[in-house]
CSV table of C-alpha atoms in Angstrom, one decimal:
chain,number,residue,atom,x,y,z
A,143,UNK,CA,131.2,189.3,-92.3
A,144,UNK,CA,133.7,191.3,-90.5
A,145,UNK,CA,137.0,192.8,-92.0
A,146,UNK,CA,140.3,193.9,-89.9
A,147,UNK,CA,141.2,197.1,-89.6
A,148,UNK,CA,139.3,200.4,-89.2
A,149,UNK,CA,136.0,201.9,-90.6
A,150,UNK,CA,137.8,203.1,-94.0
A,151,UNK,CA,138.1,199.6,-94.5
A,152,UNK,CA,134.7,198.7,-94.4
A,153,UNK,CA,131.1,199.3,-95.7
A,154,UNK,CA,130.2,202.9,-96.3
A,155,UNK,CA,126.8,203.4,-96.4
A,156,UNK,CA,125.2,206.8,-97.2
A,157,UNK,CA,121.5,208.3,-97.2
A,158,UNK,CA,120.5,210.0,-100.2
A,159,UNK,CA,117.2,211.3,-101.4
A,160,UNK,CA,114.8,208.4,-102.6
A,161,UNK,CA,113.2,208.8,-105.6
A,162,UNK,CA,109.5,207.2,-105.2
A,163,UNK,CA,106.4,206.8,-106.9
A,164,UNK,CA,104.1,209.0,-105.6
A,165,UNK,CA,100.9,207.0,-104.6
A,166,UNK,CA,97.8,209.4,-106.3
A,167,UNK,CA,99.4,209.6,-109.5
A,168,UNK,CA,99.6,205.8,-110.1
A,169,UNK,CA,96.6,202.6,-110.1
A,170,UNK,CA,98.3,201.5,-106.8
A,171,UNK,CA,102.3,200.6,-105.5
A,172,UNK,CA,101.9,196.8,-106.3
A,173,UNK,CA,101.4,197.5,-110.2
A,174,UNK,CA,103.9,199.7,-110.9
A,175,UNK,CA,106.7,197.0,-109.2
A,176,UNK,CA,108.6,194.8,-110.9
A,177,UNK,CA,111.2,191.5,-110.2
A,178,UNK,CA,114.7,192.2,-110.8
A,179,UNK,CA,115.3,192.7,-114.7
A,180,UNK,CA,116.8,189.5,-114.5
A,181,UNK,CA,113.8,187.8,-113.2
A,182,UNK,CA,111.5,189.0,-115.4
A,183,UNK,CA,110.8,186.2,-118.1
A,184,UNK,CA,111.1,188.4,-121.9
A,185,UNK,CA,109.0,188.8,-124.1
A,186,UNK,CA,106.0,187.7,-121.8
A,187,UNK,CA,106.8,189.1,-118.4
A,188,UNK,CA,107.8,192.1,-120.0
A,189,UNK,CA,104.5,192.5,-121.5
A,190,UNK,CA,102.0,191.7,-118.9
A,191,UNK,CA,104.2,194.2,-116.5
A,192,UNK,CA,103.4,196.6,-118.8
A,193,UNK,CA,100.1,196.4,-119.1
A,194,UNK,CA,99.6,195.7,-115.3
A,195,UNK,CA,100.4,199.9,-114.9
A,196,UNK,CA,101.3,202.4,-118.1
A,197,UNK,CA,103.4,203.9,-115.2
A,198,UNK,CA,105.0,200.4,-114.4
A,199,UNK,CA,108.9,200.4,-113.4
A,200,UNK,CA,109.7,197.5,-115.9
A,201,UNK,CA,109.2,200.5,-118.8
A,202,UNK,CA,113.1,201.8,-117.2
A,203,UNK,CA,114.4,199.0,-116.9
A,204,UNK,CA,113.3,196.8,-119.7
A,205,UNK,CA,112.5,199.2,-122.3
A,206,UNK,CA,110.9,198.2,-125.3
A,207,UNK,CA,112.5,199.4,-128.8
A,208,UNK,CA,114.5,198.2,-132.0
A,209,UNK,CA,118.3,199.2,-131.2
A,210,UNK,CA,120.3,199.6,-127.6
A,211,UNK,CA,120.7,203.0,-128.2
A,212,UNK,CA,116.8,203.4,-129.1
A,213,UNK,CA,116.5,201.5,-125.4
A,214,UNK,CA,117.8,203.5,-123.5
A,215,UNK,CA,117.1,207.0,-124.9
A,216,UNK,CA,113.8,206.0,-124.5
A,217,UNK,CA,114.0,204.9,-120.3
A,218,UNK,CA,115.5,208.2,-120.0
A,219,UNK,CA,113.1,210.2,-122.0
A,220,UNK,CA,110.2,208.4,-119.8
A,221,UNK,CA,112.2,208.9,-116.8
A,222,UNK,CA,112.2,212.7,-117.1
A,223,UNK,CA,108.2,212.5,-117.9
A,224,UNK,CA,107.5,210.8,-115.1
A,225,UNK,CA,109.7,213.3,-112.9
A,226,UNK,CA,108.2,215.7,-114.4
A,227,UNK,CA,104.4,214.6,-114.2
A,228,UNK,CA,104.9,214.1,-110.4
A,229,UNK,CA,104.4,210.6,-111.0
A,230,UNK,CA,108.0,210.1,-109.1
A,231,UNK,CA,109.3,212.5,-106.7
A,232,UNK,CA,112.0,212.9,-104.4
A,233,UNK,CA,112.2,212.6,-100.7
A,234,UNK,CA,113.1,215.8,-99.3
A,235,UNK,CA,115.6,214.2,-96.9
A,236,UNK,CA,117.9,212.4,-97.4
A,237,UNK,CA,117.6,208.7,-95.8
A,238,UNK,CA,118.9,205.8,-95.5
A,239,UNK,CA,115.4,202.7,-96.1
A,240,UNK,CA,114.9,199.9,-93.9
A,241,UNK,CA,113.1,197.4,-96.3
A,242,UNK,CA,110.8,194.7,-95.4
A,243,UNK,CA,109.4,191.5,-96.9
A,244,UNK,CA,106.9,189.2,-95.5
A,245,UNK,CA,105.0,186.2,-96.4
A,246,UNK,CA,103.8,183.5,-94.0
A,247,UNK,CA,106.6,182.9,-91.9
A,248,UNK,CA,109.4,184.2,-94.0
A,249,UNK,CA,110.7,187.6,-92.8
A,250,UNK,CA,113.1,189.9,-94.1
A,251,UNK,CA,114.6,192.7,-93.2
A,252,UNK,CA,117.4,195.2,-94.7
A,253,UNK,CA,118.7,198.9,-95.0
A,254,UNK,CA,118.7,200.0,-98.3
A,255,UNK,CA,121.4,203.2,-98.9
A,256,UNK,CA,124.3,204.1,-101.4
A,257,UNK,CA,127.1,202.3,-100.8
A,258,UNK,CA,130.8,203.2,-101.9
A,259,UNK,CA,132.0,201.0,-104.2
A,260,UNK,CA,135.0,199.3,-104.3
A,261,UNK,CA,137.1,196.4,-106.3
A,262,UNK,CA,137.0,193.1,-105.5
A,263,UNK,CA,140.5,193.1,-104.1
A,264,UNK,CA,139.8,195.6,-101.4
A,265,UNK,CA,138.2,193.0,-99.7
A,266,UNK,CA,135.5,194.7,-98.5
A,267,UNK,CA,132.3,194.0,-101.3
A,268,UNK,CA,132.7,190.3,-101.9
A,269,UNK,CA,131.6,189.0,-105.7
A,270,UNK,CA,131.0,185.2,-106.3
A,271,UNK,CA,129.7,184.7,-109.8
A,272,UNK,CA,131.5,185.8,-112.9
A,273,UNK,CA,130.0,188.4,-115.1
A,274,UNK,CA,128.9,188.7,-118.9
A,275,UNK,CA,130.4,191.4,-120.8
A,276,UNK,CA,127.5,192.2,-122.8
A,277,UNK,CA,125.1,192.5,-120.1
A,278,UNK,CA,127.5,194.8,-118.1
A,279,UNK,CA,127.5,197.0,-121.8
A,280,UNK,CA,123.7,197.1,-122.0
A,281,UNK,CA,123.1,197.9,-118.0
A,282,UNK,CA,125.5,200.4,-118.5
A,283,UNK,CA,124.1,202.1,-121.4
A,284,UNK,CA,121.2,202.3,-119.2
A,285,UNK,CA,122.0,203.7,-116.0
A,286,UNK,CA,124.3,206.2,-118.2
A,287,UNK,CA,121.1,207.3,-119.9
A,288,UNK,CA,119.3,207.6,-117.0
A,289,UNK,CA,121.7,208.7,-114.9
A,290,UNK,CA,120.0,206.6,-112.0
A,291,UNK,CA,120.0,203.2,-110.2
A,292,UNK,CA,116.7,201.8,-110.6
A,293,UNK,CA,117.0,198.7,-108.7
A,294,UNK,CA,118.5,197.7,-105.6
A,295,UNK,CA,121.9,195.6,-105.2
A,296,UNK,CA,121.2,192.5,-102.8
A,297,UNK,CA,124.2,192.3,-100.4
A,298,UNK,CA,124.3,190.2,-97.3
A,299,UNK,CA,126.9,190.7,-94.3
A,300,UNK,CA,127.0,189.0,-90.4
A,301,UNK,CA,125.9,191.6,-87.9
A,302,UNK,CA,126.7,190.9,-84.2
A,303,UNK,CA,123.1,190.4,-82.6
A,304,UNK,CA,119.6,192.2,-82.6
A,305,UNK,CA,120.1,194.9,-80.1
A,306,UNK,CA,123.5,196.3,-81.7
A,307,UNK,CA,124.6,199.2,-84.4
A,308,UNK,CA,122.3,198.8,-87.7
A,309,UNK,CA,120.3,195.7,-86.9
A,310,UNK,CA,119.2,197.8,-83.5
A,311,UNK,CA,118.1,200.6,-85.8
A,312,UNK,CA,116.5,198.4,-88.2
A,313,UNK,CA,114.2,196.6,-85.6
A,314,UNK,CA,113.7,200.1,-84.1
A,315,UNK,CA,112.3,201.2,-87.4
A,316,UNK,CA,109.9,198.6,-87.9
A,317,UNK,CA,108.2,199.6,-85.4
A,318,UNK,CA,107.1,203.2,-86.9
A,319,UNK,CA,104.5,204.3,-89.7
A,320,UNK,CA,106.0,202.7,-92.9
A,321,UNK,CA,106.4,205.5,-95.7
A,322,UNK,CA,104.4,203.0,-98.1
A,323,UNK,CA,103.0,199.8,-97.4
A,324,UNK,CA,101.9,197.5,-100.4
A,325,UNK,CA,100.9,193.2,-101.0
A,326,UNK,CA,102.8,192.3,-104.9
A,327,UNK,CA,101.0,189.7,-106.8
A,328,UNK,CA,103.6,186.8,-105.7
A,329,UNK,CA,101.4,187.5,-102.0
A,330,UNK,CA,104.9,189.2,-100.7
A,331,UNK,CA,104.2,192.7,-98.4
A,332,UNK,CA,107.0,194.8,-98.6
A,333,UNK,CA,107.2,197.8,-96.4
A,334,UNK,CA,109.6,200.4,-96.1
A,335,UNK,CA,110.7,203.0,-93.7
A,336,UNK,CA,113.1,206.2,-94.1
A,337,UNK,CA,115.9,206.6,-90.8
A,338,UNK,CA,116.9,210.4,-91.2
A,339,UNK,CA,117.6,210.9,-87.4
A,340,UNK,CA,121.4,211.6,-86.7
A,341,UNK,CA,122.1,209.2,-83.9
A,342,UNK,CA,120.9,206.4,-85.9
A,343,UNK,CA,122.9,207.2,-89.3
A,344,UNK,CA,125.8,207.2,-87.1
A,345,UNK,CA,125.3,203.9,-85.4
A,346,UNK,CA,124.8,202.5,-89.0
A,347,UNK,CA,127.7,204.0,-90.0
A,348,UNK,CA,130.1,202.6,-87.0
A,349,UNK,CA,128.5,199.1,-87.0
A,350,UNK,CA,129.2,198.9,-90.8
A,351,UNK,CA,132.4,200.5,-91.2
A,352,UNK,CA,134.3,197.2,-90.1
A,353,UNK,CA,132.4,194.6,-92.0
A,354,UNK,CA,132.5,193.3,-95.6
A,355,UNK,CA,130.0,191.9,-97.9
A,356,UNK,CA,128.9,189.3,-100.2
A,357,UNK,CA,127.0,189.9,-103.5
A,358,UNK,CA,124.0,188.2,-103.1
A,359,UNK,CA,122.2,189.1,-106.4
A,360,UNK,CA,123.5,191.7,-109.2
A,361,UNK,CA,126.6,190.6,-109.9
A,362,UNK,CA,126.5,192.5,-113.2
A,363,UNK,CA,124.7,195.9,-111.9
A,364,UNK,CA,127.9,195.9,-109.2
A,365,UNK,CA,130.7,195.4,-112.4
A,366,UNK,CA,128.5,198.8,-113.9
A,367,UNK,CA,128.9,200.6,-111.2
A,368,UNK,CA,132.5,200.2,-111.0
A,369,UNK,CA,132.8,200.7,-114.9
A,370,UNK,CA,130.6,203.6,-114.8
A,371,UNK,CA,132.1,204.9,-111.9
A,372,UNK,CA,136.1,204.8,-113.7
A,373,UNK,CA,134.2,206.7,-116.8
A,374,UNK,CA,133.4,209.7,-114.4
A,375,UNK,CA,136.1,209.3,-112.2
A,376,UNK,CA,136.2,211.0,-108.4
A,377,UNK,CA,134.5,212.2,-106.4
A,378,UNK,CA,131.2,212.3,-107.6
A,379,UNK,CA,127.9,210.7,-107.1
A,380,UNK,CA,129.0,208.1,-109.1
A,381,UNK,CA,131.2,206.4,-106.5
A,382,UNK,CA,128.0,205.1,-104.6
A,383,UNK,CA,125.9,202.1,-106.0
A,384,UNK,CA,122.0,201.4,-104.6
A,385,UNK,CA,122.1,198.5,-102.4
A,386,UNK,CA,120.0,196.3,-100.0
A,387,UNK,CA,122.1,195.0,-97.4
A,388,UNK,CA,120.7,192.1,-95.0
A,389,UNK,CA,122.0,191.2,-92.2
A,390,UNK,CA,122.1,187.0,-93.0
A,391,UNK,CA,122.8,186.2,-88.7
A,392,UNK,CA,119.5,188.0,-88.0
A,393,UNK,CA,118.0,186.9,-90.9
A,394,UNK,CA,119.5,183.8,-93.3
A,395,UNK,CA,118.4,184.4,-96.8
A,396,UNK,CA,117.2,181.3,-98.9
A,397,UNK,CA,119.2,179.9,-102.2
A,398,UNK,CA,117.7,178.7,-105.0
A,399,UNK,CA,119.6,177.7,-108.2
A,400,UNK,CA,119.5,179.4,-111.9
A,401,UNK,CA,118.3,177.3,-114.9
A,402,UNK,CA,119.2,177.2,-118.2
A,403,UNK,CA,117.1,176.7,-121.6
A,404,UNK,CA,118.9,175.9,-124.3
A,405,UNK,CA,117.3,177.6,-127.7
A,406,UNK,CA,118.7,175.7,-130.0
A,407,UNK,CA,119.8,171.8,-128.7
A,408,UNK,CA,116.7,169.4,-129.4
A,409,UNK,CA,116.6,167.2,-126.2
A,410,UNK,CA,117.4,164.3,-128.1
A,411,UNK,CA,120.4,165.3,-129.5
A,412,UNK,CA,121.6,166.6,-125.9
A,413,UNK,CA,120.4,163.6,-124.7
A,414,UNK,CA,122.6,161.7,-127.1
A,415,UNK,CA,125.5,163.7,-126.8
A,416,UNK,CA,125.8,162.2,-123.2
A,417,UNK,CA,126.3,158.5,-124.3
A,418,UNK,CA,129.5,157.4,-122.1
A,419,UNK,CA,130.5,160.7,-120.6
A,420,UNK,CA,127.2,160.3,-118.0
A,421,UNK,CA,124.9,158.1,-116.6
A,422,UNK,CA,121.6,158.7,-118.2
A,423,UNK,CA,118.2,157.6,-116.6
A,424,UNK,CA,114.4,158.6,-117.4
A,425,UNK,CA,112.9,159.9,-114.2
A,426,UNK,CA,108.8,160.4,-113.3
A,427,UNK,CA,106.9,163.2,-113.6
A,428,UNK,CA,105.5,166.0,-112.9
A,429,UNK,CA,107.9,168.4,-112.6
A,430,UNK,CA,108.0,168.6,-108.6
A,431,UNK,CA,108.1,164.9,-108.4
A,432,UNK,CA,111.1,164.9,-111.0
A,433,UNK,CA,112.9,168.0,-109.1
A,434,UNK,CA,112.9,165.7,-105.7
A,435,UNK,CA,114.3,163.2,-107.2
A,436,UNK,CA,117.2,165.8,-108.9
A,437,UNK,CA,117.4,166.8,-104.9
A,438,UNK,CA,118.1,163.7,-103.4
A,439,UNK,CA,121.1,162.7,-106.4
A,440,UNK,CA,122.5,166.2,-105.9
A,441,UNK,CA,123.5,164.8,-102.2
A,442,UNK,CA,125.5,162.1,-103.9
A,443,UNK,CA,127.4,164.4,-106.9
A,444,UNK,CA,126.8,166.3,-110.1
A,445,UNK,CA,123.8,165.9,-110.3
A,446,UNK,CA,121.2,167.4,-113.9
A,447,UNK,CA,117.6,167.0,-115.0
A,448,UNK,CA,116.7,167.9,-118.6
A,449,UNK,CA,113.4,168.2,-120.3
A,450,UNK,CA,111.9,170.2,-123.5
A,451,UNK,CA,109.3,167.1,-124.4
A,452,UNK,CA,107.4,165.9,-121.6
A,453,UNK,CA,110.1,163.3,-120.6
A,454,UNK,CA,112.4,164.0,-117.5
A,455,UNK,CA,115.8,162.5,-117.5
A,456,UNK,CA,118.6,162.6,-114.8
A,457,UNK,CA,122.0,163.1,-115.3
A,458,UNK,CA,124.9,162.0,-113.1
A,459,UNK,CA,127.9,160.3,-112.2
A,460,UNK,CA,130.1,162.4,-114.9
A,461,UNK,CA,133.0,160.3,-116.5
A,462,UNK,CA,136.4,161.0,-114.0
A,463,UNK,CA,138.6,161.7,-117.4
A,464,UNK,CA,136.2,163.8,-119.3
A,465,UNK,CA,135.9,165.6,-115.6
A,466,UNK,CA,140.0,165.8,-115.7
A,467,UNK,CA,140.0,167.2,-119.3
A,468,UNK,CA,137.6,169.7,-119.3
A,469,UNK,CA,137.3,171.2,-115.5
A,470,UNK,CA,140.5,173.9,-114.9
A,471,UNK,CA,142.6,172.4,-112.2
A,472,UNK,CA,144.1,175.5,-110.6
A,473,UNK,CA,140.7,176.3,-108.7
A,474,UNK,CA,139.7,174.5,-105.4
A,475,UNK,CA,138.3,171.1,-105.2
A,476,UNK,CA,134.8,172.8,-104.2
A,477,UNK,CA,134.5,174.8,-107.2
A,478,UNK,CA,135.5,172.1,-109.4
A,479,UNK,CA,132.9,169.9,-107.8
A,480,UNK,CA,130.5,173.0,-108.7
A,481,UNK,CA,127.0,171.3,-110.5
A,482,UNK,CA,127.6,175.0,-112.2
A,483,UNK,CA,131.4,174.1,-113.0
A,484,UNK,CA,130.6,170.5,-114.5
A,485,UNK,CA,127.6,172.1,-116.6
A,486,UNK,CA,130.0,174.8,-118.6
A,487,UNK,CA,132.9,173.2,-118.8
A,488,UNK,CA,132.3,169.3,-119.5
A,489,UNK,CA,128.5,169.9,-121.1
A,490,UNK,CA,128.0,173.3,-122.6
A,491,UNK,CA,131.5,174.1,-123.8
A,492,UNK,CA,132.4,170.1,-124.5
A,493,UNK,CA,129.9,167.7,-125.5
A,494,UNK,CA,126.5,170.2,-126.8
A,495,UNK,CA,129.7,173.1,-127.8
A,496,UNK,CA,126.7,175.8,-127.2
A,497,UNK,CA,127.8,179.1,-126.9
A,498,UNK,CA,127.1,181.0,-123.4
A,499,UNK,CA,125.1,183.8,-125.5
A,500,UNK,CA,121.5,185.2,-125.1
A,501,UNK,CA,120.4,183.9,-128.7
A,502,UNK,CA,121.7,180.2,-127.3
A,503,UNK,CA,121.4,180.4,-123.2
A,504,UNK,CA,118.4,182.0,-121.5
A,505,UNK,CA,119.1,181.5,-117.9
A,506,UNK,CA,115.6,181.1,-116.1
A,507,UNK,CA,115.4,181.7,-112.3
A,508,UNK,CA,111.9,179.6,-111.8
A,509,UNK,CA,111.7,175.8,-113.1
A,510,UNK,CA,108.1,175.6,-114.4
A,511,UNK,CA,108.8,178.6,-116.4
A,512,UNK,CA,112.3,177.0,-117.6
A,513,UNK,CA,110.3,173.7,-118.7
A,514,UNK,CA,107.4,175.7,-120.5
A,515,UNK,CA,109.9,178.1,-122.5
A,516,UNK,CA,112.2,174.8,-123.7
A,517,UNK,CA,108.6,173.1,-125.0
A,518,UNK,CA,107.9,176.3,-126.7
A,519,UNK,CA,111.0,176.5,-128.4
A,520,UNK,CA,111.7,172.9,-129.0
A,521,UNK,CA,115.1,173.0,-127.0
A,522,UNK,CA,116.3,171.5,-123.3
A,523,UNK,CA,115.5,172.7,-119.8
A,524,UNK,CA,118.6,172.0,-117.8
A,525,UNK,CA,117.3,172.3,-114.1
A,526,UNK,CA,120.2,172.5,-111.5
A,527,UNK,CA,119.7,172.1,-107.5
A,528,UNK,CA,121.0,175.0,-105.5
A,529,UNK,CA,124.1,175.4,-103.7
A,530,UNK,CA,124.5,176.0,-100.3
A,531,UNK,CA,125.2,179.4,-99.3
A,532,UNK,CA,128.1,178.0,-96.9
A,533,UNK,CA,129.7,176.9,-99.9
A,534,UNK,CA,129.4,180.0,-101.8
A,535,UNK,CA,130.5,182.0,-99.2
A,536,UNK,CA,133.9,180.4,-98.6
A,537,UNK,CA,134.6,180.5,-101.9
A,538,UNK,CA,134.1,184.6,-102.4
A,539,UNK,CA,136.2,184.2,-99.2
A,540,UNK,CA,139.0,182.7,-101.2
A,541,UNK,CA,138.8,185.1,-103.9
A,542,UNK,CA,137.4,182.6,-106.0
A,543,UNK,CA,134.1,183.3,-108.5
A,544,UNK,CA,131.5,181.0,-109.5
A,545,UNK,CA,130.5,180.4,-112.8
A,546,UNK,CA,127.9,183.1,-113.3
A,547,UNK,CA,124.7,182.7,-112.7
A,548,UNK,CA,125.2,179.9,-110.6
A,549,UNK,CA,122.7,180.9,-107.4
A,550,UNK,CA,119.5,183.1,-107.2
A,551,UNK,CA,119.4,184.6,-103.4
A,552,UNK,CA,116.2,185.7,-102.5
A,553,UNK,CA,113.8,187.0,-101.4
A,554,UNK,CA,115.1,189.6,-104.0
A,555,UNK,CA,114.2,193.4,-103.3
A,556,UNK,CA,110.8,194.2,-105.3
A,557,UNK,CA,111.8,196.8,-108.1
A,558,UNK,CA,110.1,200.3,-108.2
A,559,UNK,CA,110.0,201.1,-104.1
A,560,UNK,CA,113.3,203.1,-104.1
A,561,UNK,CA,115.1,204.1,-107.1
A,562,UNK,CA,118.4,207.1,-106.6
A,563,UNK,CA,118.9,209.8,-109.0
A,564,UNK,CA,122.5,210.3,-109.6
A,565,UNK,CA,122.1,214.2,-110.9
């Protein structure tokens, strides 16, 4: 994506020194990563992360303890031990990372650096989904204990071609020694290289300094960045933010949709709260047969499937007034169309009235998981179809967010390669 005007209108990209774990001191790289704290299914993921590695990265960034405050004292407190063990070390030079996953066919490559920050109105670092307060609060009470991005930022801009600016560098990199080298459990290998040489930081620099970005994935680290970044004000290191950025021309990143599991809405009684507002109909199983069949009606419209008892059922063809009542008409006709849009405004906040909070919603990136955590707790899997990244895109274009947690971009950077120290 390409912005007028001249490089202090575009993507800054800086190296700084990596923090990394250093390979002797831990069981091996693949079992002290982690997904995306967002990915990670709580309590259960948290817990087999743990025990995968004692020095595993899911202890910062899903610490374990009774009270926030308690949280994050504690990340910090193991931070510093683990800095101080030599069980994380900085690189002596400052770098920016190319980053690369791999499995089968899929490819993906990036440059991972600290990236100034700006509002969404600059134009420059695009956002699509709205936020949640609270989990802006609790990230930030985090990365303010810490004093550290632990995770990477997914960002994704249009680059001209392969043999140009930062994509030339990034190819050019793949072809060295990686610095690390490791295979995660989901059969992913994820390599990583650091670029230190002069001539191509600056080509990084000028290819980037007249392009904008779009948020892929971490809508809510990017909002604590800017929040943390107004509490300590300027210059300091906390203008920059830890980001991925992938160049989607060279390399087109997939979308898959966020699920939701309701905690506390029997399937029946959602079920029933959809007489006349929706068509209703009972849909085979399993649950790939039944997510097919969710495919193909998401070609035609709104399109839902809900489970929580063993029964799928698929809901469509929304009622035109209850779409007119409850959908805000001073948004484009895309976004009103959203499967996202229809969900929160006509179902969630309408006809079930459940709350969009953490001890009502859990939003689920994988289906299965979705399904297995609704049967647990005796509520409803509501599993969505993606949306297409064209779609998402013009939108952010227009200034325009989606309800959050309306797209998972992937693959997602693995957690625990590169982290950045902010002292």
């Amino acid at each position: 994506m390409t912005t007028p005007g001249n490089a202090e209108h575009g993507l800054r990209l800086i190296p700084f020194h990596g923090l990394r774990y250093v390979p002797e001191r831990v069981g091996s790289l693949s079992a002290v990563t982690s997904p995306p704290y967002d990915v990670v299914v709580r309590p259960d993921g948290v817990d087999y992360l743990e025990s995968a590695d004692p020095h595993n990265i899911v202890r910062l960034i899903l610490p374990q303890a009774e009270t926030p405050a308690a949280r994050n004292e504690q990340a910090a407190r193991t931070l510093h031990d683990w800095l101080a063990e030599g069980v994380l070390s900085a690189d002596p030079d400052a770098a920016l990372y190319v980053y690369e996953q791999r499995k089968g066919s899929l490819l993906q490559r990036g440059v991972v650096g600290a990236l100034a920050l700006s509002t969404a109105d600059a134009g420059i670092v695009l956002p699509h989904e709205d936020v949640m307060p609270d989990v802006v609060t609790d990230r930030a009470g985090l990365m303010r204990a810490t004093s550290a991005n632990l995770e990477p930022l997914l960002l994704t801009y249009r680059g001209d071609g392969p043999g140009t600016g930062a994509a030339a560098v990034v190819e050019a990199a793949a072809t060295r020694t990686p610095l690390l080298s490791t295979v995660t459990e989901d059969g992913f290998l994820h390599r990583l290289w650091a670029v230190t040489d002069p001539a191509e930081l600056a080509a990084v620099a000028a290819d980037l300094g007249h392009r904008q970005a779009l948020i892929a994935d971490g809508h809510h680290r990017w909002a604590t960045y800017l929040r943390l970044q107004e509490e300590h004000g300027s210059p300091t290191p906390w203008d920059f933010g830890l980001v991925l950025l992938v160049d989607t021309a060279r390399y087109p990143l997939q979308v898959r949709a966020i699920h939701r599991m309701l905690r506390r809405l029997p399937l029946a009684d959602a079920l029933a709260a959809l007489e006349g507002n929706f068509r209703v109909r009972p849909v085979d199983g399993p649950l790939p047969l039944a997510l097919e069949v969710l495919a193909d009606a998401s070609e035609r419209g709104n399109a839902f499937l809900l489970t929580g008892d063993g029964t799928f059922h698929l809901v469509t063809d929304p009622d035109p007034e209850l779409i007119a009542r409850t959908v805000r008409r001073d948004r484009p006709e895309a976004w009103r169309r959203l499967d996202a849009t229809v969900l929160h405004a006509s179902l969630l906040d309408t006809l079930w009235q459940v709350p969009d909070a953490p001890d009502h919603i859990t939003y689920i990136h994988d289906a299965p998981a979705t399904v297995a955590m609704a049967e647990r707790h005796g509520g409803t899997a509501v599993l969505l179809h993606p949306v297409r990244e064209d779609v998402v895109r013009d939108l952010a274009r227009q200034g325009v967010t989606m309800p959050r947690k309306s797209t998972s971009f992937g693959p997602k950077p693995a957690t625990g390669l590169v982290l950045r120290s902010l002292d």
